PDB file of C-alpha atoms in Angstrom:
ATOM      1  CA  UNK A   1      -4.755 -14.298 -10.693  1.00  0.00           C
ATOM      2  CA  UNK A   2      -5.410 -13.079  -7.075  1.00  0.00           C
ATOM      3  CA  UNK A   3      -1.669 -11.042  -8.065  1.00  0.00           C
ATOM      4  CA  UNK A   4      -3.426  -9.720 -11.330  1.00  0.00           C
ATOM      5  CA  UNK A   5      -6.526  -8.550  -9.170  1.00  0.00           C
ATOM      6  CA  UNK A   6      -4.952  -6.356  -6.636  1.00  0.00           C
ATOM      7  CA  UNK A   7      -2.926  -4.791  -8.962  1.00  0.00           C
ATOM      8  CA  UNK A   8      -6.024  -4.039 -11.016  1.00  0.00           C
ATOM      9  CA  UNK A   9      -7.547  -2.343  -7.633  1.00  0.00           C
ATOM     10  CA  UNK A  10      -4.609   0.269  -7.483  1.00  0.00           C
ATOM     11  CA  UNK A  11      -5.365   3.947  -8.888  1.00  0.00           C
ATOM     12  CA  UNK A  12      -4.531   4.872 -11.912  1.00  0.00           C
ATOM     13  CA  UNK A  13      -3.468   1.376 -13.579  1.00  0.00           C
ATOM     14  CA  UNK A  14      -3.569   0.301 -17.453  1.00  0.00           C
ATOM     15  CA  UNK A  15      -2.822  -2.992 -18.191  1.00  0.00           C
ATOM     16  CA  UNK A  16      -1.976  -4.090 -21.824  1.00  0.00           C
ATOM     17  CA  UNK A  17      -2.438  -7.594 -22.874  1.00  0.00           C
ATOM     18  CA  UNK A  18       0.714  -8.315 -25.031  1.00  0.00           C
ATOM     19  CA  UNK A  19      -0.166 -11.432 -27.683  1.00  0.00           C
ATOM     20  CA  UNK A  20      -2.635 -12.079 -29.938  1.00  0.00           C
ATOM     21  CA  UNK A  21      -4.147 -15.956 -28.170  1.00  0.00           C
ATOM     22  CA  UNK A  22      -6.575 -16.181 -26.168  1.00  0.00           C
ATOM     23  CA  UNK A  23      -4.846 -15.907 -23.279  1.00  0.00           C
ATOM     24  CA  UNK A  24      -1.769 -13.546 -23.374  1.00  0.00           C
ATOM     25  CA  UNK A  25       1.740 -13.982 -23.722  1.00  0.00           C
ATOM     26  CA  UNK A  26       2.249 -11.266 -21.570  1.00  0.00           C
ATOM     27  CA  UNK A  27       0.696  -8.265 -19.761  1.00  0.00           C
ATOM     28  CA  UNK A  28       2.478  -4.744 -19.109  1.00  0.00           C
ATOM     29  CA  UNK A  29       1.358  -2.718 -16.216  1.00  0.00           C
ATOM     30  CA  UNK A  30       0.888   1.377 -16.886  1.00  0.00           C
ATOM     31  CA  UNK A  31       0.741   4.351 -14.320  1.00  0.00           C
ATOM     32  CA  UNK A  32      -1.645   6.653 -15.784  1.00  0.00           C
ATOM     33  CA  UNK A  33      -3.308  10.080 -14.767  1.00  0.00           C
ATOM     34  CA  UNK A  34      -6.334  10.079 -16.407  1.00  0.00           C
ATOM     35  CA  UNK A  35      -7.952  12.821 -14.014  1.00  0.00           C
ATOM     36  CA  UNK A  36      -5.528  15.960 -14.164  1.00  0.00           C
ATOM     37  CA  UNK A  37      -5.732  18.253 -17.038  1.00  0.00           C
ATOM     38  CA  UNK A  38      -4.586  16.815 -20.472  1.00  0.00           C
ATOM     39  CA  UNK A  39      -1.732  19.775 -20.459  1.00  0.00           C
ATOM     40  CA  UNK A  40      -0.464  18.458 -16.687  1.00  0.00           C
ATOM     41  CA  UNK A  41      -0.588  14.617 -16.996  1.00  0.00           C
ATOM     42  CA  UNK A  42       2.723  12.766 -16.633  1.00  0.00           C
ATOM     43  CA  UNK A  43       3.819  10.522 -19.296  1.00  0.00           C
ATOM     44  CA  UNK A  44       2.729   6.622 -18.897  1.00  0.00           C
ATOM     45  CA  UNK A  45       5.012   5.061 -16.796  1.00  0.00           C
ATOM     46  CA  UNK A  46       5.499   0.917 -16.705  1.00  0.00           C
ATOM     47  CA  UNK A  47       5.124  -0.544 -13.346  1.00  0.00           C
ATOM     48  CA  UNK A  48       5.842  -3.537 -14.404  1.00  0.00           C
ATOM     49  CA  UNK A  49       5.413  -6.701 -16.669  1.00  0.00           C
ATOM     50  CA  UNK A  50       4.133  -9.576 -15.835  1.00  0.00           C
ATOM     51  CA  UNK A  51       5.027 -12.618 -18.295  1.00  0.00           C
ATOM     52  CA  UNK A  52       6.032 -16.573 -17.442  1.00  0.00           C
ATOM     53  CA  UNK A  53       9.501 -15.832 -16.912  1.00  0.00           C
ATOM     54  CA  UNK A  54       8.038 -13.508 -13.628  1.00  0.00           C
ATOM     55  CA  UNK A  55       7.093  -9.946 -12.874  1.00  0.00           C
ATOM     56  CA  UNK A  56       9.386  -7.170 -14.156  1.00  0.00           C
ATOM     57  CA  UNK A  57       9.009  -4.619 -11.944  1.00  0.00           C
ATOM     58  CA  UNK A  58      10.037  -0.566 -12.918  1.00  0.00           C
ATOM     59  CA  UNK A  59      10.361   1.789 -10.216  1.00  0.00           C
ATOM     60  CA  UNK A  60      11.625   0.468  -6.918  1.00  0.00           C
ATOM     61  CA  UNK A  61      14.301   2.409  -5.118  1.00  0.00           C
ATOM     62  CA  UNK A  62      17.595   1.493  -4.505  1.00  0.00           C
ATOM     63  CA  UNK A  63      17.326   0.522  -1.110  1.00  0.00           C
ATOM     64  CA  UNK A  64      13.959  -1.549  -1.846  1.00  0.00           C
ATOM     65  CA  UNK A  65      15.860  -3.358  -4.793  1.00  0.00           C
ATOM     66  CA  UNK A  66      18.797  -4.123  -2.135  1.00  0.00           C
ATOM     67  CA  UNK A  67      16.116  -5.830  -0.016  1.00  0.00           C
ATOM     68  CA  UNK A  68      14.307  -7.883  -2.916  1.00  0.00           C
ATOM     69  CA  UNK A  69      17.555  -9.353  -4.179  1.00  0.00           C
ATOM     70  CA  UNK A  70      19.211  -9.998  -0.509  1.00  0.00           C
ATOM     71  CA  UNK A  71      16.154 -11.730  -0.141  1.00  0.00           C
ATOM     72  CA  UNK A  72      16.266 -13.737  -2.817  1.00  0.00           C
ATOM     73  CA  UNK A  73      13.056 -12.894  -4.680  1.00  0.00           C
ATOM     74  CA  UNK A  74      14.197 -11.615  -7.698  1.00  0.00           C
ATOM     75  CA  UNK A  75      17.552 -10.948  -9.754  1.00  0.00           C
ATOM     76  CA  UNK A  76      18.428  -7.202 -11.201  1.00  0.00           C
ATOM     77  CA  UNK A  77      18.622  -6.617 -15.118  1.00  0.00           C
ATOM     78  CA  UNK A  78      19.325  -3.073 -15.778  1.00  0.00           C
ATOM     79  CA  UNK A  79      16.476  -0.443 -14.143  1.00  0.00           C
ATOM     80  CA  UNK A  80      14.254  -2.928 -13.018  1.00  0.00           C
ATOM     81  CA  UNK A  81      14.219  -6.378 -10.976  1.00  0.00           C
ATOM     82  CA  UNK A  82      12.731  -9.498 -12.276  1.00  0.00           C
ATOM     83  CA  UNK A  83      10.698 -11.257  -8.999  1.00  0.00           C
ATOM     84  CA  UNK A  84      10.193 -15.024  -8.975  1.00  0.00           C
ATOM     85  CA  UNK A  85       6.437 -15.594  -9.832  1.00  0.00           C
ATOM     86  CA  UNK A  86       4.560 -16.476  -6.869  1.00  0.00           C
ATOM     87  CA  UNK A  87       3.646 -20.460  -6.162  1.00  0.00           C
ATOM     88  CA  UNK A  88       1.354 -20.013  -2.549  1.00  0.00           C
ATOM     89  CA  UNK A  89      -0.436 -17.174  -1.372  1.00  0.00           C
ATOM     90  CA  UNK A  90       2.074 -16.261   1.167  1.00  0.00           C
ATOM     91  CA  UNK A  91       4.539 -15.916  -1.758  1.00  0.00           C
ATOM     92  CA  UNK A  92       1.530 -13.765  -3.219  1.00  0.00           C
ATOM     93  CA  UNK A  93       1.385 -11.488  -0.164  1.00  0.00           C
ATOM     94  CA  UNK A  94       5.287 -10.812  -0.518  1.00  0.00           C
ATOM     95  CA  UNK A  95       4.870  -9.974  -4.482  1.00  0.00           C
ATOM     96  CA  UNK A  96       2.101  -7.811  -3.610  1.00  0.00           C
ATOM     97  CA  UNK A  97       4.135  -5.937  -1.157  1.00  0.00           C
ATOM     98  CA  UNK A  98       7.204  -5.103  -3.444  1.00  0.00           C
ATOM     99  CA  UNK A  99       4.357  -4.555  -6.667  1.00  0.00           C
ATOM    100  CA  UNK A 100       2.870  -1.480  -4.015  1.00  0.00           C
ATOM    101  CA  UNK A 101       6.227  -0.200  -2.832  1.00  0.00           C
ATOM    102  CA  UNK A 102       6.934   0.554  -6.640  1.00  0.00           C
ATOM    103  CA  UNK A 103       3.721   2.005  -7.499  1.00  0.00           C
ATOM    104  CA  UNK A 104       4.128   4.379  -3.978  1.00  0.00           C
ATOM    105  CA  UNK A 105       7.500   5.069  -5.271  1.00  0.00           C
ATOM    106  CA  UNK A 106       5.904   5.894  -9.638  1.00  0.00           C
ATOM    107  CA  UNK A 107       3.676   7.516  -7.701  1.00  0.00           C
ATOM    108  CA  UNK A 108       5.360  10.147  -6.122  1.00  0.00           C
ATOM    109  CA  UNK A 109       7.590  10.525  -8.824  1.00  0.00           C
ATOM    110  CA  UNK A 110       4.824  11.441 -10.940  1.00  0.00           C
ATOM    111  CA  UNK A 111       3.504  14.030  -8.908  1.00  0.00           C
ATOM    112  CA  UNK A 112       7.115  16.007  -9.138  1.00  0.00           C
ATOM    113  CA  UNK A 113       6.785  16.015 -12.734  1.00  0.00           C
ATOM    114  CA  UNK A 114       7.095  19.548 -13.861  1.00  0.00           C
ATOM    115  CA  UNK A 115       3.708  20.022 -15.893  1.00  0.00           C
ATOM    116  CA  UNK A 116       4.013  19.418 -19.867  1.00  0.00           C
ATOM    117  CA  UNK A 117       4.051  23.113 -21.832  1.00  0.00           C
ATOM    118  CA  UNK A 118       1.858  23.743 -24.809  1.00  0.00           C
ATOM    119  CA  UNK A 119       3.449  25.894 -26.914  1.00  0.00           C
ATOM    120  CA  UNK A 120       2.022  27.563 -29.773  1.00  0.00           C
ATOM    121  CA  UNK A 121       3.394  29.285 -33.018  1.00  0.00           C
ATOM    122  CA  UNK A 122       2.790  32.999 -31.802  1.00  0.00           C
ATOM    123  CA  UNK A 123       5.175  31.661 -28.422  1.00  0.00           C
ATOM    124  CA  UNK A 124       7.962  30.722 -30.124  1.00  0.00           C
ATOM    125  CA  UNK A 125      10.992  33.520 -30.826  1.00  0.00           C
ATOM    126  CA  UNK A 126      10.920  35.661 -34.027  1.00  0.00           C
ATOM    127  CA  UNK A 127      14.037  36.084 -35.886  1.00  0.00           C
ATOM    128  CA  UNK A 128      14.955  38.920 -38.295  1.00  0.00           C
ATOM    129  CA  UNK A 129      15.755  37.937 -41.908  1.00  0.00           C
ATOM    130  CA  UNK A 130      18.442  40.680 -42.420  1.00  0.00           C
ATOM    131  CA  UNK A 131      21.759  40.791 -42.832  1.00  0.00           C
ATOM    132  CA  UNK A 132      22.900  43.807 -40.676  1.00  0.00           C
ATOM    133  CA  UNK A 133      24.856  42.686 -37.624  1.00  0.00           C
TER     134      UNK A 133
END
């Protein structure tokens, strides 16, 4: 829980409680940019999952997932490394500080998002129906 509550403190985090119980299977952690313009907000981006198999986590560099795994704090699968859950709070402090390094990392990655385009009927090209060449 103290995991759950400093990732809730970050900007710009949605968390989605995945499972119908009372208490959830799951919860998936969301980058979002609720304050820019509709037209120039990034897409959602995961930062990570958090289920009883341990915390998914989307967005580390390659160089940070070199030092989780030679660490022996998580194991890669794919684009994202899967950290041990944490069983004392000096095992929380270490989750915490690979959970920020991602969101710093989504983060900036976001920001160099080239702006979404609106485009609109009268923008798009207008062809000629003829048949001369």
């Amino acid at each position: 829980m103290a995991l759950a509550d400093r990732i809730a403190d970050l900007p710009g985090i949605l968390a989605v409680d995945n499972g119908i119980d009372p208490l959830p299977v799951s919860v998936s952690v969301y980058l979002r940019n609720d304050h820019a313009p509709r037209r120039l907000r990034a897409p959602r981006m995961v930062l990570c999952d958090i289920s009883r198999d341990g915390i998914r986590v989307h967005g580390l560099d390659l160089p940070a997932r070199r030092s989780v795994l030679a660490s022996g704090w998580g194991t890669e699968s794919g684009d994202h490394v899967q950290v041990f859950l944490p069983r004392d709070d000096d095992e929380v402090d270490v989750c915490w500080a690979i959970l920020a390094r991602a969101h710093r990392s989504l983060m900036d990655i976001s920001a160099r998002l080239p702006a979404a385009r609106q485009v609109t009927h009268r923008d798009l090209p207008r062809f000629s129906r003829t048949t001369l060449q």
